Amino acid sequence: MAESTSAPRASTVGGARVEHRITVPPAVSMVELLGLRDEVLRAIEAGFTGVDIHVRGNEVSLAGPAGDVALVARLVDELVEMALSGTPLTPDVVSRTVEMLANGVVGRPADVLSFNILSSRGRTIRPKTAGQKDYVDAIDRHTVTFGIGPAGTGKTYLAMAKAVQALQARQVNRIVLTRPAVEAGERLGFLPGTLNDKIDPYLRPLYDALHDMIDPESIPRLIEAGTIEVAPLAYMRGRTLNDSFIILDEAQNTSTEQMKMFLTRLGFGSKVVVTGDVTQVDLPAATASGLRTVESVLADVDDVEFCRLTSSDVVRHRLVSDIIDAYARWDRS
Ligand SMILES: Nc1ncnc2c1ncn2[C@@H]1O[C@H](COP(=O)(O)OP(=O)(O)OP(=O)(O)O)[C@@H](O)[C@H]1O
């Protein structure tokens, strides 16, 4: 951890302006901390224009308004902690850390952003927000986890990362990925091509995430062997899935009966993750979404967790989370 040589010290009348010095431990190289061509340092400066930051050797000096200086000091402390645990520091990591500190997120940003979910294909998948970390923790601790929240919060992506990790660790011997193919179900008969071609567009997002985590060349072999199964929800009927990591995506588009059918496929040694966004239901108006009803049905059942992600967990373009909030306000009015 960075060693702070003093608490922020007032240097101007009224205590508004303070100076603060941080000594970076020798185990962290300054290039690692400040980024190639100082890009991390520039990201910090851009976020706190009122704070003067000077770096000399392994000392970082801060001067500016007390509140900002305190925040930058904590930020540097978190970045040092991340560098010590081998987490690459980028401007994105800086802005996520700032966001967590500014929002008063409980716990340390370094514990969230340095947490390793899956190492595969030469890279590591980590949570990008505190909500994402809570979600993957919930998956670890429960047999059935619901990840509910807006688009782009990583609900599917992180569930798949956990599934691939469980497969790598031999905790399960199969991954089953499924979606309620609402549109495909209605139109299958009218589309040309084999069944596989017909359902493909609906299952495409699941393949895309898989490509990020498993060598694309080995995916056909794994599918052939049944180690990975990607299929519409209707194909789950009548089966019992043992020793499997099962993900139901877009679960807002299931009926109550389909949700029950899906959840009762659970076999021994299996884990289930259900993801969905209750604000994006594509079902006919008269059909109740199984994702809406399930929470009250299973409220008192042990080992089932409902985890909520919010617009602050959106990892797509920044604007996406503003758009989600704007729609939520419009809906309410
Ligand atoms: N922790 C993360 N690390 C890297 N990329 C991430 C992470 N979380 C999300 N992403 C990226 O964000 C994209 C959106 O995530 P995902 O598709 O899982 O969102 P979702 O919440 O399931 O939304 P949708 O309902 O649109 O499917 C992913 O394809 C992935 O590229």
mmCIF file with all atom_site columns, N, CA and C in Angstrom, residues 227-286:
data_model
loop_
_atom_site.group_PDB
_atom_site.id
_atom_site.type_symbol
_atom_site.label_atom_id
_atom_site.label_alt_id
_atom_site.label_comp_id
_atom_site.label_asym_id
_atom_site.label_entity_id
_atom_site.label_seq_id
_atom_site.pdbx_PDB_ins_code
_atom_site.Cartn_x
_atom_site.Cartn_y
_atom_site.Cartn_z
_atom_site.occupancy
_atom_site.B_iso_or_equiv
_atom_site.pdbx_formal_charge
_atom_site.auth_seq_id
_atom_site.auth_comp_id
_atom_site.auth_asym_id
_atom_site.auth_atom_id
_atom_site.pdbx_PDB_model_num
ATOM 1   N N  . THR A 1 227 ? -19.809 -30.768 -24.806 1.00 0.00 ? 227 THR A N  1
ATOM 2   C CA . THR A 1 227 ? -19.261 -30.073 -23.630 1.00 0.00 ? 227 THR A CA 1
ATOM 3   C C  . THR A 1 227 ? -19.856 -28.680 -23.536 1.00 0.00 ? 227 THR A C  1
ATOM 4   N N  . ILE A 1 228 ? -20.109 -28.085 -24.701 1.00 0.00 ? 228 ILE A N  1
ATOM 5   C CA . ILE A 1 228 ? -20.828 -26.810 -24.725 1.00 0.00 ? 228 ILE A CA 1
ATOM 6   C C  . ILE A 1 228 ? -22.064 -27.008 -25.584 1.00 0.00 ? 228 ILE A C  1
ATOM 7   N N  . GLU A 1 229 ? -23.196 -26.657 -25.008 1.00 0.00 ? 229 GLU A N  1
ATOM 8   C CA . GLU A 1 229 ? -24.433 -26.785 -25.777 1.00 0.00 ? 229 GLU A CA 1
ATOM 9   C C  . GLU A 1 229 ? -25.101 -25.415 -25.830 1.00 0.00 ? 229 GLU A C  1
ATOM 10  N N  . VAL A 1 230 ? -25.397 -24.964 -27.041 1.00 0.00 ? 230 VAL A N  1
ATOM 11  C CA . VAL A 1 230 ? -26.081 -23.683 -27.201 1.00 0.00 ? 230 VAL A CA 1
ATOM 12  C C  . VAL A 1 230 ? -27.395 -24.002 -27.904 1.00 0.00 ? 230 VAL A C  1
ATOM 13  N N  . ALA A 1 231 ? -28.508 -23.825 -27.206 1.00 0.00 ? 231 ALA A N  1
ATOM 14  C CA . ALA A 1 231 ? -29.777 -24.273 -27.786 1.00 0.00 ? 231 ALA A CA 1
ATOM 15  C C  . ALA A 1 231 ? -30.942 -23.429 -27.295 1.00 0.00 ? 231 ALA A C  1
ATOM 16  N N  . PRO A 1 232 ? -32.003 -23.351 -28.095 1.00 0.00 ? 232 PRO A N  1
ATOM 17  C CA . PRO A 1 232 ? -33.180 -22.608 -27.635 1.00 0.00 ? 232 PRO A CA 1
ATOM 18  C C  . PRO A 1 232 ? -33.795 -23.277 -26.404 1.00 0.00 ? 232 PRO A C  1
ATOM 19  N N  . LEU A 1 233 ? -34.479 -22.470 -25.618 1.00 0.00 ? 233 LEU A N  1
ATOM 20  C CA . LEU A 1 233 ? -35.046 -22.955 -24.356 1.00 0.00 ? 233 LEU A CA 1
ATOM 21  C C  . LEU A 1 233 ? -35.954 -24.177 -24.534 1.00 0.00 ? 233 LEU A C  1
ATOM 22  N N  . ALA A 1 234 ? -36.704 -24.181 -25.622 1.00 0.00 ? 234 ALA A N  1
ATOM 23  C CA . ALA A 1 234 ? -37.655 -25.278 -25.830 1.00 0.00 ? 234 ALA A CA 1
ATOM 24  C C  . ALA A 1 234 ? -36.941 -26.639 -25.810 1.00 0.00 ? 234 ALA A C  1
ATOM 25  N N  . TYR A 1 235 ? -35.644 -26.656 -26.161 1.00 0.00 ? 235 TYR A N  1
ATOM 26  C CA . TYR A 1 235 ? -34.895 -27.912 -26.207 1.00 0.00 ? 235 TYR A CA 1
ATOM 27  C C  . TYR A 1 235 ? -34.555 -28.462 -24.829 1.00 0.00 ? 235 TYR A C  1
ATOM 28  N N  . MET A 1 236 ? -34.836 -27.678 -23.793 1.00 0.00 ? 236 MET A N  1
ATOM 29  C CA . MET A 1 236 ? -34.492 -28.123 -22.437 1.00 0.00 ? 236 MET A CA 1
ATOM 30  C C  . MET A 1 236 ? -35.596 -28.993 -21.830 1.00 0.00 ? 236 MET A C  1
ATOM 31  N N  . ARG A 1 237 ? -36.760 -28.938 -22.418 1.00 0.00 ? 237 ARG A N  1
ATOM 32  C CA . ARG A 1 237 ? -37.924 -29.645 -21.857 1.00 0.00 ? 237 ARG A CA 1
ATOM 33  C C  . ARG A 1 237 ? -37.623 -31.141 -21.674 1.00 0.00 ? 237 ARG A C  1
ATOM 34  N N  . GLY A 1 238 ? -38.019 -31.666 -20.514 1.00 0.00 ? 238 GLY A N  1
ATOM 35  C CA . GLY A 1 238 ? -37.914 -33.112 -20.287 1.00 0.00 ? 238 GLY A CA 1
ATOM 36  C C  . GLY A 1 238 ? -36.528 -33.609 -19.928 1.00 0.00 ? 238 GLY A C  1
ATOM 37  N N  . ARG A 1 239 ? -35.553 -32.687 -19.813 1.00 0.00 ? 239 ARG A N  1
ATOM 38  C CA . ARG A 1 239 ? -34.196 -33.167 -19.525 1.00 0.00 ? 239 ARG A CA 1
ATOM 39  C C  . ARG A 1 239 ? -33.811 -32.887 -18.076 1.00 0.00 ? 239 ARG A C  1
ATOM 40  N N  . THR A 1 240 ? -32.811 -33.608 -17.569 1.00 0.00 ? 240 THR A N  1
ATOM 41  C CA . THR A 1 240 ? -32.222 -33.292 -16.270 1.00 0.00 ? 240 THR A CA 1
ATOM 42  C C  . THR A 1 240 ? -30.761 -32.994 -16.533 1.00 0.00 ? 240 THR A C  1
ATOM 43  N N  . LEU A 1 241 ? -30.306 -31.839 -16.082 1.00 0.00 ? 241 LEU A N  1
ATOM 44  C CA . LEU A 1 241 ? -28.934 -31.434 -16.391 1.00 0.00 ? 241 LEU A CA 1
ATOM 45  C C  . LEU A 1 241 ? -28.064 -31.575 -15.145 1.00 0.00 ? 241 LEU A C  1
ATOM 46  N N  . ASN A 1 242 ? -27.250 -32.636 -15.129 1.00 0.00 ? 242 ASN A N  1
ATOM 47  C CA . ASN A 1 242 ? -26.325 -32.880 -14.017 1.00 0.00 ? 242 ASN A CA 1
ATOM 48  C C  . ASN A 1 242 ? -24.951 -32.308 -14.347 1.00 0.00 ? 242 ASN A C  1
ATOM 49  N N  . ASP A 1 243 ? -24.194 -31.964 -13.294 1.00 0.00 ? 243 ASP A N  1
ATOM 50  C CA . ASP A 1 243 ? -22.802 -31.498 -13.440 1.00 0.00 ? 243 ASP A CA 1
ATOM 51  C C  . ASP A 1 243 ? -22.645 -30.481 -14.564 1.00 0.00 ? 243 ASP A C  1
ATOM 52  N N  . SER A 1 244 ? -23.590 -29.578 -14.648 1.00 0.00 ? 244 SER A N  1
ATOM 53  C CA . SER A 1 244 ? -23.572 -28.596 -15.738 1.00 0.00 ? 244 SER A CA 1
ATOM 54  C C  . SER A 1 244 ? -23.638 -27.178 -15.178 1.00 0.00 ? 244 SER A C  1
ATOM 55  N N  . PHE A 1 245 ? -23.093 -26.253 -15.936 1.00 0.00 ? 245 PHE A N  1
ATOM 56  C CA . PHE A 1 245 ? -23.265 -24.828 -15.634 1.00 0.00 ? 245 PHE A CA 1
ATOM 57  C C  . PHE A 1 245 ? -24.267 -24.332 -16.669 1.00 0.00 ? 245 PHE A C  1
ATOM 58  N N  . ILE A 1 246 ? -25.447 -23.965 -16.201 1.00 0.00 ? 246 ILE A N  1
ATOM 59  C CA . ILE A 1 246 ? -26.537 -23.684 -17.133 1.00 0.00 ? 246 ILE A CA 1
ATOM 60  C C  . ILE A 1 246 ? -26.889 -22.192 -17.082 1.00 0.00 ? 246 ILE A C  1
ATOM 61  N N  . ILE A 1 247 ? -26.913 -21.567 -18.239 1.00 0.00 ? 247 ILE A N  1
ATOM 62  C CA . ILE A 1 247 ? -27.239 -20.124 -18.283 1.00 0.00 ? 247 ILE A CA 1
ATOM 63  C C  . ILE A 1 247 ? -28.479 -19.911 -19.139 1.00 0.00 ? 247 ILE A C  1
ATOM 64  N N  . LEU A 1 248 ? -29.453 -19.265 -18.545 1.00 0.00 ? 248 LEU A N  1
ATOM 65  C CA . LEU A 1 248 ? -30.635 -18.844 -19.308 1.00 0.00 ? 248 LEU A CA 1
ATOM 66  C C  . LEU A 1 248 ? -30.525 -17.332 -19.505 1.00 0.00 ? 248 LEU A C  1
ATOM 67  N N  . ASP A 1 249 ? -30.398 -16.934 -20.769 1.00 0.00 ? 249 ASP A N  1
ATOM 68  C CA . ASP A 1 249 ? -30.187 -15.524 -21.105 1.00 0.00 ? 249 ASP A CA 1
ATOM 69  C C  . ASP A 1 249 ? -31.521 -14.921 -21.566 1.00 0.00 ? 249 ASP A C  1
ATOM 70  N N  . GLU A 1 250 ? -31.665 -13.616 -21.459 1.00 0.00 ? 250 GLU A N  1
ATOM 71  C CA . GLU A 1 250 ? -32.891 -12.931 -21.913 1.00 0.00 ? 250 GLU A CA 1
ATOM 72  C C  . GLU A 1 250 ? -34.132 -13.538 -21.273 1.00 0.00 ? 250 GLU A C  1
ATOM 73  N N  . ALA A 1 251 ? -34.029 -13.837 -19.982 1.00 0.00 ? 251 ALA A N  1
ATOM 74  C CA . ALA A 1 251 ? -35.101 -14.576 -19.309 1.00 0.00 ? 251 ALA A CA 1
ATOM 75  C C  . ALA A 1 251 ? -36.389 -13.777 -19.160 1.00 0.00 ? 251 ALA A C  1
ATOM 76  N N  . GLN A 1 252 ? -36.308 -12.457 -19.429 1.00 0.00 ? 252 GLN A N  1
ATOM 77  C CA . GLN A 1 252 ? -37.562 -11.671 -19.369 1.00 0.00 ? 252 GLN A CA 1
ATOM 78  C C  . GLN A 1 252 ? -38.553 -12.159 -20.416 1.00 0.00 ? 252 GLN A C  1
ATOM 79  N N  . ASN A 1 253 ? -38.044 -12.831 -21.448 1.00 0.00 ? 253 ASN A N  1
ATOM 80  C CA . ASN A 1 253 ? -38.928 -13.314 -22.511 1.00 0.00 ? 253 ASN A CA 1
ATOM 81  C C  . ASN A 1 253 ? -39.384 -14.762 -22.311 1.00 0.00 ? 253 ASN A C  1
ATOM 82  N N  . THR A 1 254 ? -39.364 -15.220 -21.068 1.00 0.00 ? 254 THR A N  1
ATOM 83  C CA . THR A 1 254 ? -39.965 -16.532 -20.785 1.00 0.00 ? 254 THR A CA 1
ATOM 84  C C  . THR A 1 254 ? -41.323 -16.298 -20.155 1.00 0.00 ? 254 THR A C  1
ATOM 85  N N  . SER A 1 255 ? -42.216 -17.243 -20.355 1.00 0.00 ? 255 SER A N  1
ATOM 86  C CA . SER A 1 255 ? -43.474 -17.198 -19.614 1.00 0.00 ? 255 SER A CA 1
ATOM 87  C C  . SER A 1 255 ? -43.211 -17.815 -18.246 1.00 0.00 ? 255 SER A C  1
ATOM 88  N N  . THR A 1 256 ? -44.185 -17.709 -17.349 1.00 0.00 ? 256 THR A N  1
ATOM 89  C CA . THR A 1 256 ? -44.023 -18.309 -16.018 1.00 0.00 ? 256 THR A CA 1
ATOM 90  C C  . THR A 1 256 ? -43.818 -19.822 -16.146 1.00 0.00 ? 256 THR A C  1
ATOM 91  N N  . GLU A 1 257 ? -44.546 -20.459 -17.066 1.00 0.00 ? 257 GLU A N  1
ATOM 92  C CA . GLU A 1 257 ? -44.419 -21.916 -17.253 1.00 0.00 ? 257 GLU A CA 1
ATOM 93  C C  . GLU A 1 257 ? -43.029 -22.280 -17.762 1.00 0.00 ? 257 GLU A C  1
ATOM 94  N N  . GLN A 1 258 ? -42.531 -21.480 -18.720 1.00 0.00 ? 258 GLN A N  1
ATOM 95  C CA . GLN A 1 258 ? -41.190 -21.777 -19.257 1.00 0.00 ? 258 GLN A CA 1
ATOM 96  C C  . GLN A 1 258 ? -40.115 -21.613 -18.178 1.00 0.00 ? 258 GLN A C  1
ATOM 97  N N  . MET A 1 259 ? -40.282 -20.589 -17.342 1.00 0.00 ? 259 MET A N  1
ATOM 98  C CA . MET A 1 259 ? -39.302 -20.371 -16.267 1.00 0.00 ? 259 MET A CA 1
ATOM 99  C C  . MET A 1 259 ? -39.295 -21.571 -15.328 1.00 0.00 ? 259 MET A C  1
ATOM 100 N N  . LYS A 1 260 ? -40.493 -22.041 -14.980 1.00 0.00 ? 260 LYS A N  1
ATOM 101 C CA . LYS A 1 260 ? -40.582 -23.207 -14.090 1.00 0.00 ? 260 LYS A CA 1
ATOM 102 C C  . LYS A 1 260 ? -39.954 -24.432 -14.780 1.00 0.00 ? 260 LYS A C  1
ATOM 103 N N  . MET A 1 261 ? -40.299 -24.612 -16.050 1.00 0.00 ? 261 MET A N  1
ATOM 104 C CA . MET A 1 261 ? -39.737 -25.740 -16.804 1.00 0.00 ? 261 MET A CA 1
ATOM 105 C C  . MET A 1 261 ? -38.201 -25.674 -16.759 1.00 0.00 ? 261 MET A C  1
ATOM 106 N N  . PHE A 1 262 ? -37.664 -24.466 -16.990 1.00 0.00 ? 262 PHE A N  1
ATOM 107 C CA . PHE A 1 262 ? -36.211 -24.325 -17.011 1.00 0.00 ? 262 PHE A CA 1
ATOM 108 C C  . PHE A 1 262 ? -35.601 -24.635 -15.643 1.00 0.00 ? 262 PHE A C  1
ATOM 109 N N  . LEU A 1 263 ? -36.141 -23.998 -14.599 1.00 0.00 ? 263 LEU A N  1
ATOM 110 C CA . LEU A 1 263 ? -35.533 -24.140 -13.271 1.00 0.00 ? 263 LEU A CA 1
ATOM 111 C C  . LEU A 1 263 ? -35.598 -25.575 -12.756 1.00 0.00 ? 263 LEU A C  1
ATOM 112 N N  . THR A 1 264 ? -36.591 -26.323 -13.209 1.00 0.00 ? 264 THR A N  1
ATOM 113 C CA . THR A 1 264 ? -36.715 -27.702 -12.722 1.00 0.00 ? 264 THR A CA 1
ATOM 114 C C  . THR A 1 264 ? -35.841 -28.681 -13.525 1.00 0.00 ? 264 THR A C  1
ATOM 115 N N  . ARG A 1 265 ? -35.013 -28.159 -14.442 1.00 0.00 ? 265 ARG A N  1
ATOM 116 C CA . ARG A 1 265 ? -34.041 -29.018 -15.146 1.00 0.00 ? 265 ARG A CA 1
ATOM 117 C C  . ARG A 1 265 ? -32.823 -29.266 -14.268 1.00 0.00 ? 265 ARG A C  1
ATOM 118 N N  . LEU A 1 266 ? -32.682 -28.476 -13.192 1.00 0.00 ? 266 LEU A N  1
ATOM 119 C CA . LEU A 1 266 ? -31.483 -28.512 -12.349 1.00 0.00 ? 266 LEU A CA 1
ATOM 120 C C  . LEU A 1 266 ? -31.200 -29.920 -11.827 1.00 0.00 ? 266 LEU A C  1
ATOM 121 N N  . GLY A 1 267 ? -29.995 -30.398 -12.113 1.00 0.00 ? 267 GLY A N  1
ATOM 122 C CA . GLY A 1 267 ? -29.613 -31.729 -11.622 1.00 0.00 ? 267 GLY A CA 1
ATOM 123 C C  . GLY A 1 267 ? -28.505 -31.619 -10.592 1.00 0.00 ? 267 GLY A C  1
ATOM 124 N N  . PHE A 1 268 ? -27.985 -32.769 -10.138 1.00 0.00 ? 268 PHE A N  1
ATOM 125 C CA . PHE A 1 268 ? -26.926 -32.759 -9.125  1.00 0.00 ? 268 PHE A CA 1
ATOM 126 C C  . PHE A 1 268 ? -25.644 -32.156 -9.690  1.00 0.00 ? 268 PHE A C  1
ATOM 127 N N  . GLY A 1 269 ? -24.939 -31.408 -8.828  1.00 0.00 ? 269 GLY A N  1
ATOM 128 C CA . GLY A 1 269 ? -23.646 -30.853 -9.223  1.00 0.00 ? 269 GLY A CA 1
ATOM 129 C C  . GLY A 1 269 ? -23.764 -29.724 -10.237 1.00 0.00 ? 269 GLY A C  1
ATOM 130 N N  . SER A 1 270 ? -24.948 -29.178 -10.399 1.00 0.00 ? 270 SER A N  1
ATOM 131 C CA . SER A 1 270 ? -25.129 -28.119 -11.400 1.00 0.00 ? 270 SER A CA 1
ATOM 132 C C  . SER A 1 270 ? -25.310 -26.752 -10.765 1.00 0.00 ? 270 SER A C  1
ATOM 133 N N  . LYS A 1 271 ? -25.092 -25.742 -11.568 1.00 0.00 ? 271 LYS A N  1
ATOM 134 C CA . LYS A 1 271 ? -25.293 -24.357 -11.162 1.00 0.00 ? 271 LYS A CA 1
ATOM 135 C C  . LYS A 1 271 ? -26.111 -23.690 -12.245 1.00 0.00 ? 271 LYS A C  1
ATOM 136 N N  . VAL A 1 272 ? -26.986 -22.784 -11.839 1.00 0.00 ? 272 VAL A N  1
ATOM 137 C CA . VAL A 1 272 ? -27.827 -22.091 -12.814 1.00 0.00 ? 272 VAL A CA 1
ATOM 138 C C  . VAL A 1 272 ? -27.653 -20.581 -12.654 1.00 0.00 ? 272 VAL A C  1
ATOM 139 N N  . VAL A 1 273 ? -27.509 -19.895 -13.774 1.00 0.00 ? 273 VAL A N  1
ATOM 140 C CA . VAL A 1 273 ? -27.562 -18.427 -13.754 1.00 0.00 ? 273 VAL A CA 1
ATOM 141 C C  . VAL A 1 273 ? -28.624 -17.994 -14.762 1.00 0.00 ? 273 VAL A C  1
ATOM 142 N N  . VAL A 1 274 ? -29.530 -17.145 -14.301 1.00 0.00 ? 274 VAL A N  1
ATOM 143 C CA . VAL A 1 274 ? -30.603 -16.640 -15.156 1.00 0.00 ? 274 VAL A CA 1
ATOM 144 C C  . VAL A 1 274 ? -30.385 -15.147 -15.316 1.00 0.00 ? 274 VAL A C  1
ATOM 145 N N  . THR A 1 275 ? -30.306 -14.665 -16.552 1.00 0.00 ? 275 THR A N  1
ATOM 146 C CA . THR A 1 275 ? -30.084 -13.224 -16.730 1.00 0.00 ? 275 THR A CA 1
ATOM 147 C C  . THR A 1 275 ? -31.257 -12.599 -17.486 1.00 0.00 ? 275 THR A C  1
ATOM 148 N N  . GLY A 1 276 ? -31.502 -11.348 -17.231 1.00 0.00 ? 276 GLY A N  1
ATOM 149 C CA . GLY A 1 276 ? -32.577 -10.689 -17.961 1.00 0.00 ? 276 GLY A CA 1
ATOM 150 C C  . GLY A 1 276 ? -32.777 -9.246  -17.528 1.00 0.00 ? 276 GLY A C  1
ATOM 151 N N  . ASP A 1 277 ? -33.608 -8.572  -18.289 1.00 0.00 ? 277 ASP A N  1
ATOM 152 C CA . ASP A 1 277 ? -33.887 -7.153  -18.056 1.00 0.00 ? 277 ASP A CA 1
ATOM 153 C C  . ASP A 1 277 ? -35.411 -6.992  -18.077 1.00 0.00 ? 277 ASP A C  1
ATOM 154 N N  . VAL A 1 278 ? -35.995 -6.783  -16.907 1.00 0.00 ? 278 VAL A N  1
ATOM 155 C CA . VAL A 1 278 ? -37.461 -6.751  -16.846 1.00 0.00 ? 278 VAL A CA 1
ATOM 156 C C  . VAL A 1 278 ? -38.073 -5.566  -17.587 1.00 0.00 ? 278 VAL A C  1
ATOM 157 N N  . THR A 1 279 ? -37.230 -4.626  -18.012 1.00 0.00 ? 279 THR A N  1
ATOM 158 C CA . THR A 1 279 ? -37.799 -3.486  -18.747 1.00 0.00 ? 279 THR A CA 1
ATOM 159 C C  . THR A 1 279 ? -37.821 -3.740  -20.259 1.00 0.00 ? 279 THR A C  1
ATOM 160 N N  . GLN A 1 280 ? -37.324 -4.895  -20.708 1.00 0.00 ? 280 GLN A N  1
ATOM 161 C CA . GLN A 1 280 ? -37.262 -5.136  -22.161 1.00 0.00 ? 280 GLN A CA 1
ATOM 162 C C  . GLN A 1 280 ? -37.984 -6.419  -22.552 1.00 0.00 ? 280 GLN A C  1
ATOM 163 N N  . VAL A 1 281 ? -39.227 -6.541  -22.105 1.00 0.00 ? 281 VAL A N  1
ATOM 164 C CA . VAL A 1 281 ? -39.992 -7.764  -22.377 1.00 0.00 ? 281 VAL A CA 1
ATOM 165 C C  . VAL A 1 281 ? -40.569 -7.712  -23.804 1.00 0.00 ? 281 VAL A C  1
ATOM 166 N N  . ASP A 1 282 ? -40.308 -8.760  -24.595 1.00 0.00 ? 282 ASP A N  1
ATOM 167 C CA . ASP A 1 282 ? -40.828 -8.820  -25.973 1.00 0.00 ? 282 ASP A CA 1
ATOM 168 C C  . ASP A 1 282 ? -42.013 -9.764  -26.098 1.00 0.00 ? 282 ASP A C  1
ATOM 169 N N  . LEU A 1 283 ? -42.603 -10.156 -24.976 1.00 0.00 ? 283 LEU A N  1
ATOM 170 C CA . LEU A 1 283 ? -43.716 -11.121 -25.026 1.00 0.00 ? 283 LEU A CA 1
ATOM 171 C C  . LEU A 1 283 ? -45.009 -10.400 -25.384 1.00 0.00 ? 283 LEU A C  1
ATOM 172 N N  . PRO A 1 284 ? -46.011 -11.142 -25.899 1.00 0.00 ? 284 PRO A N  1
ATOM 173 C CA . PRO A 1 284 ? -47.313 -10.521 -26.127 1.00 0.00 ? 284 PRO A CA 1
ATOM 174 C C  . PRO A 1 284 ? -47.836 -9.933  -24.813 1.00 0.00 ? 284 PRO A C  1
ATOM 175 N N  . ALA A 1 285 ? -48.562 -8.817  -24.898 1.00 0.00 ? 285 ALA A N  1
ATOM 176 C CA . ALA A 1 285 ? -48.965 -8.075  -23.697 1.00 0.00 ? 285 ALA A CA 1
ATOM 177 C C  . ALA A 1 285 ? -49.675 -8.950  -22.659 1.00 0.00 ? 285 ALA A C  1
ATOM 178 N N  . ALA A 1 286 ? -50.411 -9.973  -23.124 1.00 0.00 ? 286 ALA A N  1
ATOM 179 C CA . ALA A 1 286 ? -51.191 -10.779 -22.180 1.00 0.00 ? 286 ALA A CA 1
ATOM 180 C C  . ALA A 1 286 ? -50.332 -11.805 -21.427 1.00 0.00 ? 286 ALA A C  1
#
